[in-house]
């Protein structure tokens, strides 16, 4: 993980590669392993979303 904000109660798979990503509460990053946003526009994973 690089330049990311992971909120409490979020789940991120151990082998996930995240860059410039915000993961909101109770979200799950389990299926998609490579997520990348732009430095000035981070990728947002919403509350209770599963990706």
mmCIF file of C-alpha atoms in Angstrom:
data_model
loop_
_atom_site.group_PDB
_atom_site.id
_atom_site.type_symbol
_atom_site.label_atom_id
_atom_site.label_comp_id
_atom_site.label_asym_id
_atom_site.label_seq_id
_atom_site.Cartn_x
_atom_site.Cartn_y
_atom_site.Cartn_z
ATOM 1 C CA UNK A 1 0.000 0.000 0.000
ATOM 2 C CA UNK A 2 1.273 3.388 -0.971
ATOM 3 C CA UNK A 3 -0.310 6.750 -0.201
ATOM 4 C CA UNK A 4 -3.543 5.144 1.079
ATOM 5 C CA UNK A 5 -6.084 5.861 3.785
ATOM 6 C CA UNK A 6 -7.690 2.741 5.276
ATOM 7 C CA UNK A 7 -10.535 3.449 7.706
ATOM 8 C CA UNK A 8 -11.228 1.265 10.780
ATOM 9 C CA UNK A 9 -13.162 -1.974 10.200
ATOM 10 C CA UNK A 10 -12.108 -2.093 6.519
ATOM 11 C CA UNK A 11 -10.759 -5.382 5.179
ATOM 12 C CA UNK A 12 -7.917 -5.483 2.651
ATOM 13 C CA UNK A 13 -6.534 -8.780 1.318
ATOM 14 C CA UNK A 14 -2.928 -9.459 2.269
ATOM 15 C CA UNK A 15 -1.738 -9.634 -1.347
ATOM 16 C CA UNK A 16 -3.634 -6.523 -2.573
ATOM 17 C CA UNK A 17 -1.619 -3.693 -4.140
ATOM 18 C CA UNK A 18 -3.186 -0.297 -3.472
ATOM 19 C CA UNK A 19 -1.867 3.101 -4.512
ATOM 20 C CA UNK A 20 -3.651 6.426 -3.908
ATOM 21 C CA UNK A 21 -6.775 4.708 -2.549
ATOM 22 C CA UNK A 22 -9.231 5.629 0.221
ATOM 23 C CA UNK A 23 -11.058 2.631 1.728
ATOM 24 C CA UNK A 24 -14.057 3.646 3.852
ATOM 25 C CA UNK A 25 -15.408 1.834 6.937
ATOM 26 C CA UNK A 26 -16.633 -1.750 6.513
ATOM 27 C CA UNK A 27 -15.457 -1.924 2.877
ATOM 28 C CA UNK A 28 -13.808 -5.107 1.578
ATOM 29 C CA UNK A 29 -11.012 -5.291 -0.964
ATOM 30 C CA UNK A 30 -10.837 -9.008 -1.632
ATOM 31 C CA UNK A 31 -11.569 -9.737 -5.298
ATOM 32 C CA UNK A 32 -9.629 -7.012 -7.132
ATOM 33 C CA UNK A 33 -5.964 -7.070 -6.130
ATOM 34 C CA UNK A 34 -4.530 -4.039 -7.998
ATOM 35 C CA UNK A 35 -6.211 -0.679 -7.451
ATOM 36 C CA UNK A 36 -4.641 2.664 -8.290
ATOM 37 C CA UNK A 37 -5.918 6.224 -8.219
ATOM 38 C CA UNK A 38 -4.288 9.471 -9.287
ATOM 39 C CA UNK A 39 -2.224 11.485 -6.775
ATOM 40 C CA UNK A 40 -4.600 14.463 -7.106
ATOM 41 C CA UNK A 41 -7.772 12.302 -7.393
ATOM 42 C CA UNK A 42 -7.558 9.166 -5.206
ATOM 43 C CA UNK A 43 -9.744 6.139 -5.895
ATOM 44 C CA UNK A 44 -12.545 5.912 -3.322
ATOM 45 C CA UNK A 45 -14.005 2.606 -2.129
ATOM 46 C CA UNK A 46 -17.288 3.500 -0.417
ATOM 47 C CA UNK A 47 -18.686 2.355 2.888
ATOM 48 C CA UNK A 48 -19.729 -1.328 2.858
ATOM 49 C CA UNK A 49 -18.603 -1.809 -0.777
ATOM 50 C CA UNK A 50 -16.906 -5.024 -1.850
ATOM 51 C CA UNK A 51 -14.379 -4.974 -4.687
#
